[in-house]
Short mmCIF file of C-alpha atoms in Angstrom, two decimals:
data_model
loop_
_atom_site.label_atom_id
_atom_site.label_comp_id
_atom_site.label_asym_id
_atom_site.label_seq_id
_atom_site.Cartn_x
_atom_site.Cartn_y
_atom_site.Cartn_z
CA UNK A 1 66.32 -47.93 58.92
CA UNK A 2 69.73 -46.30 58.45
CA UNK A 3 71.25 -49.44 56.90
CA UNK A 4 68.37 -49.83 54.46
CA UNK A 5 68.68 -46.16 53.41
CA UNK A 6 72.42 -46.58 52.80
CA UNK A 7 71.78 -49.78 50.83
CA UNK A 8 69.43 -47.88 48.49
CA UNK A 9 72.06 -45.23 47.63
CA UNK A 10 73.79 -45.54 44.23
CA UNK A 11 77.14 -47.32 44.20
CA UNK A 12 79.00 -44.27 42.88
CA UNK A 13 77.59 -42.18 45.72
CA UNK A 14 78.86 -44.61 48.34
CA UNK A 15 82.28 -44.79 46.66
CA UNK A 16 82.81 -41.03 46.43
CA UNK A 17 81.07 -39.93 49.63
CA UNK A 18 84.31 -39.83 51.74
CA UNK A 19 86.06 -37.77 49.05
CA UNK A 20 83.16 -35.32 48.91
CA UNK A 21 83.28 -34.97 52.68
CA UNK A 22 87.02 -34.30 52.61
CA UNK A 23 86.61 -31.62 49.93
CA UNK A 24 83.93 -29.89 52.01
CA UNK A 25 86.09 -30.15 55.14
CA UNK A 26 89.11 -28.72 53.29
CA UNK A 27 87.04 -25.79 52.05
CA UNK A 28 85.84 -25.02 55.58
CA UNK A 29 89.40 -25.23 56.95
CA UNK A 30 90.71 -22.91 54.22
CA UNK A 31 88.06 -20.36 55.15
CA UNK A 32 88.92 -20.75 58.84
CA UNK A 33 92.66 -20.38 58.29
CA UNK A 34 92.24 -17.29 56.09
CA UNK A 35 89.74 -15.79 58.51
CA UNK A 36 92.22 -16.12 61.39
CA UNK A 37 94.73 -13.86 59.60
CA UNK A 38 92.73 -11.72 57.16
CA UNK A 39 95.57 -9.24 56.64
CA UNK A 40 98.20 -11.77 55.57
CA UNK A 41 100.03 -11.42 52.25
CA UNK A 42 98.68 -13.31 49.21
CA UNK A 43 101.64 -15.70 49.04
CA UNK A 44 100.79 -16.98 52.54
CA UNK A 45 97.22 -17.61 51.47
CA UNK A 46 98.43 -19.76 48.59
CA UNK A 47 100.72 -21.99 50.61
CA UNK A 48 98.21 -22.41 53.45
CA UNK A 49 95.51 -23.30 50.92
CA UNK A 50 97.80 -25.86 49.27
CA UNK A 51 98.78 -27.28 52.66
CA UNK A 52 95.18 -27.65 53.81
CA UNK A 53 93.98 -29.23 50.56
CA UNK A 54 96.90 -31.65 50.29
CA UNK A 55 96.84 -32.88 53.88
CA UNK A 56 93.05 -33.18 54.19
CA UNK A 57 92.65 -35.07 50.91
CA UNK A 58 95.42 -37.52 51.90
CA UNK A 59 94.53 -37.87 55.58
CA UNK A 60 92.76 -41.23 55.13
CA UNK A 61 95.55 -42.88 53.10
CA UNK A 62 98.65 -41.44 54.83
CA UNK A 63 97.43 -40.10 58.18
CA UNK A 64 100.80 -40.16 59.97
CA UNK A 65 102.75 -38.69 57.03
CA UNK A 66 100.41 -35.73 56.48
CA UNK A 67 100.35 -35.05 60.23
CA UNK A 68 104.15 -34.94 60.26
CA UNK A 69 104.26 -32.57 57.27
CA UNK A 70 101.63 -30.24 58.75
CA UNK A 71 103.40 -30.27 62.13
CA UNK A 72 106.76 -29.33 60.62
CA UNK A 73 105.28 -26.50 58.52
CA UNK A 74 103.25 -25.18 61.45
CA UNK A 75 106.30 -25.27 63.74
CA UNK A 76 108.33 -23.38 61.16
CA UNK A 77 105.53 -20.83 60.84
CA UNK A 78 105.35 -20.37 64.61
CA UNK A 79 109.12 -19.94 64.88
CA UNK A 80 109.17 -17.48 61.96
CA UNK A 81 106.01 -15.74 63.21
CA UNK A 82 104.15 -16.14 59.93
CA UNK A 83 100.70 -14.57 59.73
CA UNK A 84 98.65 -17.78 59.49
CA UNK A 85 100.09 -20.47 61.85
CA UNK A 86 97.52 -19.91 64.58
CA UNK A 87 94.78 -20.76 62.09
CA UNK A 88 96.60 -24.00 61.25
CA UNK A 89 95.86 -25.29 64.75
CA UNK A 90 92.44 -26.36 63.47
CA UNK A 91 94.18 -28.30 60.72
CA UNK A 92 96.39 -30.07 63.27
CA UNK A 93 93.28 -30.96 65.27
CA UNK A 94 91.72 -32.61 62.20
CA UNK A 95 94.94 -34.43 61.33
CA UNK A 96 95.51 -35.80 64.84
CA UNK A 97 91.90 -37.00 64.76
CA UNK A 98 92.55 -38.72 61.41
CA UNK A 99 95.80 -40.29 62.64
CA UNK A 100 94.05 -41.70 65.71
CA UNK A 101 91.19 -43.05 63.59
CA UNK A 102 92.84 -44.29 60.39
CA UNK A 103 96.41 -45.17 61.37
CA UNK A 104 97.34 -48.85 61.39
CA UNK A 105 99.07 -48.30 64.74
CA UNK A 106 96.98 -47.18 67.67
CA UNK A 107 99.12 -44.49 69.26
CA UNK A 108 97.02 -41.30 69.26
CA UNK A 109 98.65 -39.73 72.32
CA UNK A 110 102.13 -40.14 70.83
CA UNK A 111 100.97 -38.31 67.70
CA UNK A 112 99.44 -35.55 69.82
CA UNK A 113 102.55 -35.17 71.99
CA UNK A 114 104.85 -34.96 68.97
CA UNK A 115 102.64 -32.41 67.19
CA UNK A 116 102.16 -30.24 70.26
CA UNK A 117 105.77 -30.60 71.45
CA UNK A 118 107.29 -29.61 68.11
CA UNK A 119 105.05 -26.57 67.79
CA UNK A 120 105.48 -25.56 71.43
CA UNK A 121 109.27 -25.79 71.20
CA UNK A 122 109.16 -23.66 68.07
CA UNK A 123 107.15 -21.06 69.95
CA UNK A 124 109.59 -21.16 72.86
CA UNK A 125 112.49 -20.71 70.44
CA UNK A 126 110.74 -17.67 69.01
CA UNK A 127 110.61 -16.08 72.45
CA UNK A 128 109.41 -16.76 76.01
CA UNK A 129 106.29 -14.76 75.37
CA UNK A 130 105.29 -17.22 72.69
CA UNK A 131 105.48 -20.09 75.18
CA UNK A 132 102.87 -18.56 77.49
CA UNK A 133 100.66 -17.15 74.77
CA UNK A 134 96.98 -18.16 74.51
CA UNK A 135 97.73 -19.72 71.15
CA UNK A 136 99.82 -22.40 72.85
CA UNK A 137 96.91 -23.39 75.07
CA UNK A 138 94.62 -23.38 72.05
CA UNK A 139 97.10 -25.62 70.26
CA UNK A 140 97.16 -28.03 73.22
CA UNK A 141 93.35 -28.21 73.30
CA UNK A 142 93.06 -28.70 69.53
CA UNK A 143 95.76 -31.36 69.21
CA UNK A 144 94.87 -33.49 72.24
CA UNK A 145 91.14 -32.97 71.72
CA UNK A 146 91.38 -34.23 68.14
CA UNK A 147 93.44 -37.25 69.24
CA UNK A 148 91.00 -38.11 72.01
CA UNK A 149 87.94 -37.84 69.79
CA UNK A 150 89.61 -39.89 67.05
CA UNK A 151 90.58 -42.63 69.49
CA UNK A 152 87.05 -42.72 70.91
CA UNK A 153 85.53 -43.04 67.45
CA UNK A 154 88.01 -45.79 66.60
CA UNK A 155 87.12 -47.75 69.73
CA UNK A 156 83.43 -47.25 68.95
CA UNK A 157 83.90 -48.61 65.44
CA UNK A 158 85.84 -51.59 66.80
CA UNK A 159 83.10 -52.28 69.35
CA UNK A 160 80.35 -52.12 66.72
CA UNK A 161 82.36 -54.40 64.42
CA UNK A 162 82.87 -56.90 67.23
CA UNK A 163 79.19 -56.86 68.20
CA UNK A 164 78.19 -57.27 64.55
CA UNK A 165 80.56 -60.21 64.15
CA UNK A 166 79.23 -61.84 67.31
CA UNK A 167 75.67 -61.36 66.08
CA UNK A 168 76.59 -62.91 62.74
CA UNK A 169 78.23 -65.88 64.43
CA UNK A 170 75.24 -66.28 66.74
CA UNK A 171 72.90 -66.20 63.75
CA UNK A 172 74.99 -68.81 61.96
CA UNK A 173 74.98 -70.98 65.08
CA UNK A 174 71.22 -70.58 65.38
CA UNK A 175 70.73 -71.52 61.73
CA UNK A 176 72.95 -74.56 62.15
CA UNK A 177 71.04 -75.57 65.26
CA UNK A 178 67.75 -75.07 63.42
CA UNK A 179 68.96 -77.25 60.54
CA UNK A 180 70.10 -79.91 62.99
CA UNK A 181 66.75 -79.85 64.76
CA UNK A 182 64.97 -80.14 61.42
CA UNK A 183 67.11 -83.12 60.45
CA UNK A 184 66.50 -84.76 63.83
CA UNK A 185 62.78 -84.13 63.49
CA UNK A 186 62.73 -85.54 59.98
CA UNK A 187 64.59 -88.61 61.17
CA UNK A 188 62.06 -89.13 63.94
CA UNK A 189 59.22 -88.67 61.47
CA UNK A 190 60.89 -91.13 59.11
CA UNK A 191 61.03 -93.74 61.85
CA UNK A 192 57.35 -93.32 62.59
CA UNK A 193 56.45 -93.30 58.89
CA UNK A 194 58.30 -96.55 58.49
CA UNK A 195 56.14 -97.94 61.28
CA UNK A 196 53.10 -96.82 59.31
CA UNK A 197 54.42 -98.39 56.12
CA UNK A 198 55.00 -101.60 58.01
CA UNK A 199 51.35 -101.53 59.05
CA UNK A 200 50.21 -101.17 55.44
CA UNK A 201 52.47 -104.02 54.34
CA UNK A 202 50.84 -106.14 57.02
CA UNK A 203 47.44 -105.16 55.58
CA UNK A 204 48.63 -106.33 52.16
CA UNK A 205 49.63 -109.61 53.73
CA UNK A 206 46.16 -109.94 55.27
CA UNK A 207 44.54 -109.28 51.89
CA UNK A 208 46.73 -111.87 50.23
CA UNK A 209 45.92 -114.45 52.90
CA UNK A 210 42.18 -113.77 52.79
CA UNK A 211 42.13 -114.16 49.03
CA UNK A 212 42.71 -117.88 49.52
CA UNK A 213 39.31 -118.20 51.21
CA UNK A 214 37.57 -116.23 48.47
CA UNK A 215 39.01 -117.79 45.35
CA UNK A 216 39.15 -121.49 46.22
CA UNK A 217 37.20 -122.37 43.11
CA UNK A 218 40.38 -121.95 40.99
CA UNK A 219 43.17 -123.24 43.17
CA UNK A 220 45.46 -124.23 40.34
CA UNK A 221 45.85 -120.57 39.34
CA UNK A 222 45.42 -118.73 42.63
CA UNK A 223 47.49 -120.59 45.18
CA UNK A 224 50.93 -120.21 43.54
CA UNK A 225 50.32 -116.49 43.00
CA UNK A 226 49.06 -115.97 46.52
CA UNK A 227 52.03 -117.84 47.87
CA UNK A 228 54.43 -115.54 46.07
CA UNK A 229 52.46 -112.45 47.19
CA UNK A 230 52.52 -113.63 50.78
CA UNK A 231 56.22 -114.40 50.63
CA UNK A 232 57.07 -111.05 49.00
CA UNK A 233 54.95 -109.15 51.52
CA UNK A 234 56.64 -110.90 54.42
CA UNK A 235 60.05 -110.16 52.89
CA UNK A 236 59.20 -106.47 52.51
CA UNK A 237 57.96 -106.42 56.09
CA UNK A 238 61.26 -107.88 57.27
CA UNK A 239 63.18 -105.30 55.22
CA UNK A 240 61.17 -102.46 56.71
CA UNK A 241 61.84 -103.78 60.20
CA UNK A 242 65.57 -103.88 59.44
CA UNK A 243 65.45 -100.26 58.18
CA UNK A 244 63.68 -99.22 61.36
CA UNK A 245 66.37 -100.95 63.36
CA UNK A 246 69.06 -98.96 61.55
CA UNK A 247 67.24 -95.63 61.93
CA UNK A 248 66.56 -96.02 65.63
CA UNK A 249 69.11 -94.96 68.20
CA UNK A 250 71.14 -97.98 69.37
CA UNK A 251 70.39 -97.03 72.99
CA UNK A 252 66.68 -96.55 72.29
CA UNK A 253 64.41 -99.25 73.65
CA UNK A 254 62.10 -100.49 70.86
CA UNK A 255 58.54 -99.44 71.53
CA UNK A 256 55.83 -102.08 71.69
CA UNK A 257 53.03 -99.51 71.80
CA UNK A 258 50.87 -98.84 68.72
CA UNK A 259 51.40 -95.66 66.72
CA UNK A 260 49.52 -92.86 68.55
CA UNK A 261 46.61 -91.05 66.93
CA UNK A 262 43.75 -88.75 67.84
CA UNK A 263 42.24 -91.54 69.93
CA UNK A 264 45.06 -90.84 72.40
CA UNK A 265 43.91 -87.24 72.94
CA UNK A 266 41.85 -87.97 76.10
CA UNK A 267 44.93 -89.34 77.85
CA UNK A 268 46.99 -86.35 76.69
CA UNK A 269 44.40 -83.85 77.92
CA UNK A 270 44.06 -85.67 81.22
CA UNK A 271 47.81 -85.40 81.78
CA UNK A 272 47.77 -81.68 81.02
CA UNK A 273 44.84 -81.06 83.34
CA UNK A 274 46.64 -82.96 86.09
CA UNK A 275 49.51 -80.52 85.62
CA UNK A 276 47.15 -77.57 86.14
CA UNK A 277 46.61 -76.72 82.47
CA UNK A 278 43.02 -76.27 81.30
CA UNK A 279 42.09 -77.24 77.73
CA UNK A 280 38.68 -76.52 76.21
CA UNK A 281 38.10 -79.08 73.46
CA UNK A 282 35.67 -78.62 70.59
CA UNK A 283 35.08 -81.08 67.75
CA UNK A 284 32.87 -80.84 64.68
CA UNK A 285 32.20 -83.20 61.84
CA UNK A 286 31.50 -86.90 61.82
CA UNK A 287 34.29 -88.95 63.42
CA UNK A 288 35.87 -91.41 61.01
CA UNK A 289 39.02 -93.36 60.59
CA UNK A 290 41.92 -91.34 59.20
CA UNK A 291 44.95 -92.53 57.24
CA UNK A 292 47.64 -93.54 59.69
CA UNK A 293 50.05 -90.83 58.53
CA UNK A 294 47.44 -88.09 58.95
CA UNK A 295 46.21 -89.47 62.27
CA UNK A 296 49.76 -89.53 63.65
CA UNK A 297 50.56 -86.02 62.37
CA UNK A 298 47.32 -84.57 63.79
CA UNK A 299 48.04 -86.04 67.21
CA UNK A 300 51.68 -84.94 67.30
CA UNK A 301 50.82 -81.41 66.17
CA UNK A 302 48.10 -81.11 68.82
CA UNK A 303 50.50 -82.49 71.42
CA UNK A 304 53.31 -80.06 70.54
CA UNK A 305 50.99 -77.05 70.24
CA UNK A 306 49.40 -77.74 73.63
CA UNK A 307 52.83 -78.25 75.17
CA UNK A 308 53.96 -74.87 73.83
CA UNK A 309 50.75 -73.28 75.11
CA UNK A 310 51.45 -74.76 78.52
CA UNK A 311 55.00 -73.34 78.52
CA UNK A 312 54.27 -69.88 77.12
CA UNK A 313 50.58 -69.33 77.86
CA UNK A 314 48.50 -68.21 80.80
CA UNK A 315 47.35 -71.69 81.87
CA UNK A 316 44.56 -72.43 79.38
CA UNK A 317 44.07 -73.17 75.71
CA UNK A 318 41.38 -73.98 73.16
CA UNK A 319 41.68 -77.10 71.00
CA UNK A 320 39.42 -77.24 67.95
CA UNK A 321 39.25 -80.28 65.68
CA UNK A 322 37.22 -79.95 62.49
CA UNK A 323 36.56 -82.99 60.32
CA UNK A 324 35.38 -82.63 56.72
CA UNK A 325 35.09 -85.07 53.81
CA UNK A 326 38.33 -83.61 52.44
CA UNK A 327 40.45 -83.75 55.59
CA UNK A 328 40.91 -82.59 59.16
CA UNK A 329 41.90 -79.28 60.76
CA UNK A 330 43.62 -79.03 64.14
CA UNK A 331 43.74 -75.59 65.78
CA UNK A 332 45.17 -74.56 69.15
CA UNK A 333 44.65 -71.02 70.47
CA UNK A 334 46.02 -69.70 73.76
CA UNK A 335 46.70 -66.40 75.44
CA UNK A 336 50.35 -65.40 75.75
CA UNK A 337 51.40 -65.42 79.38
CA UNK A 338 52.77 -62.40 81.27
CA UNK A 339 56.34 -61.57 80.35
CA UNK A 340 56.18 -63.61 77.14
CA UNK A 341 55.15 -60.86 74.72
CA UNK A 342 58.71 -59.79 74.01
CA UNK A 343 60.40 -63.16 74.54
CA UNK A 344 59.28 -65.79 72.08
CA UNK A 345 60.63 -69.34 72.19
CA UNK A 346 63.32 -70.76 69.96
CA UNK A 347 60.80 -71.68 67.24
CA UNK A 348 62.05 -75.26 66.97
CA UNK A 349 58.65 -76.63 68.03
CA UNK A 350 56.95 -74.75 65.19
CA UNK A 351 59.57 -76.07 62.78
CA UNK A 352 58.86 -79.64 63.87
CA UNK A 353 55.10 -79.19 63.54
CA UNK A 354 55.56 -77.72 60.08
CA UNK A 355 57.66 -80.71 59.05
CA UNK A 356 55.00 -83.11 60.30
CA UNK A 357 52.24 -81.30 58.45
CA UNK A 358 54.31 -81.26 55.27
CA UNK A 359 55.11 -84.97 55.59
CA UNK A 360 51.37 -85.68 55.74
CA UNK A 361 50.72 -83.54 52.64
CA UNK A 362 49.21 -80.65 54.59
CA UNK A 363 50.20 -77.20 55.80
CA UNK A 364 50.69 -75.39 59.09
CA UNK A 365 50.28 -71.72 59.93
CA UNK A 366 51.06 -69.94 63.19
CA UNK A 367 51.10 -66.40 64.48
CA UNK A 368 49.77 -63.84 66.89
CA UNK A 369 46.11 -62.86 67.04
CA UNK A 370 44.54 -59.67 68.39
CA UNK A 371 44.10 -59.60 72.13
CA UNK A 372 47.47 -61.14 73.00
CA UNK A 373 46.66 -64.61 71.70
CA UNK A 374 48.66 -67.11 69.66
CA UNK A 375 47.28 -69.63 67.18
CA UNK A 376 48.64 -72.79 65.59
CA UNK A 377 46.52 -74.22 62.77
CA UNK A 378 47.23 -77.39 60.79
CA UNK A 379 45.22 -78.46 57.75
CA UNK A 380 45.76 -82.08 56.77
CA UNK A 381 44.20 -83.73 53.70
CA UNK A 382 42.34 -86.98 54.32
CA UNK A 383 39.77 -87.82 51.61
CA UNK A 384 37.23 -90.39 52.67
CA UNK A 385 38.28 -92.68 49.82
CA UNK A 386 41.78 -92.91 51.29
CA UNK A 387 40.53 -94.77 54.36
CA UNK A 388 38.18 -97.25 52.69
CA UNK A 389 40.99 -99.67 51.90
CA UNK A 390 42.21 -99.75 55.52
CA UNK A 391 38.64 -100.22 56.76
CA UNK A 392 38.07 -103.13 54.45
CA UNK A 393 41.29 -104.75 55.61
CA UNK A 394 40.11 -104.71 59.22
CA UNK A 395 36.94 -106.56 58.25
CA UNK A 396 38.75 -109.44 56.57
CA UNK A 397 39.02 -112.78 58.42
CA UNK A 398 42.32 -113.87 59.85
CA UNK A 399 44.03 -115.98 57.19
CA UNK A 400 45.41 -119.42 57.62
CA UNK A 401 48.96 -120.17 56.53
CA UNK A 402 49.19 -120.49 52.74
CA UNK A 403 51.76 -122.73 51.11
CA UNK A 404 53.92 -121.39 48.34
CA UNK A 405 53.29 -124.38 46.12
CA UNK A 406 50.04 -125.78 44.77
CA UNK A 407 46.65 -126.40 46.41
CA UNK A 408 46.82 -127.79 49.98
#
């Protein structure tokens, strides 16, 4: 709140705010010095006013120099028993504070000892009575009090700056880790998408092979074309396999399992229930075959959302799958477990789910609901026309090998 209010202030106000504060402080010190010796001659008022204004306005730029000047003048005034030196003790307090806060060298107690020692020796030179006077004790309190407060403020500023820098570095590290997780997730998605593409290339190969059984009435025109199609499809399939081999981790064992989809949900839910996690599953809409990319994304999002619910929830969740002619919606709702309200996870799981939904052409939303619940909702497009081609490919007969030349 305070930082936002400062950020809204005009630039000229921020630039001149320290100067305005110094002018106000100088005016208050002038009043205090004059009030301490109201019966002093006018010439003393002029030089004390000039001393206060000059030292206060320069205390940020030359803190040690103005402290030395004020100390010398005050010591001379004490030794000569001028009317106003006792009022200058407040000025020395401000200047020792400024030296402790703004000096490049952190030696506040040395500044205080020099200022107090010079003035105390001047008082002792003026007479023993001056040494034991209450003004000397007031001087001691003002000088060392100002130095102590200035050093405390300086240490506080240094601590805040260090904490701010650590927070900035931690935020940068978190952003770098988030970007790395996103890249890793995209790479994993790319590997799986290449598996899906390989499946579609295989479907093209099946179509090309089955065409030989359909168009045998014109073999002189069909067979050379089909041979080239089959050869090109097989070449693309080999290229895709080589790309997958490059993308996969060298230590990763190649999977022989088919790409998972929503048909794997029963096994997933059974594993969660065996671990003591209850999932209430609701489905609406007519079941139908989904595009492989959408089917994979829907399953992975449901898997990740249920895993997060298991980690951060109270032991149960609701899984809702809604199928429409335009697509499919996957929604997971769970109650936030005790002690989790103020300690959310890293958010990397949500990032991965968002990347998967985006790769499938959909969107993902997540957030808290009333009653201490959390919801993850993914909407994935899957028009019915997009699956007709895959369905027709499954109904084609298995082709026989086709030569690349003329009619067999």
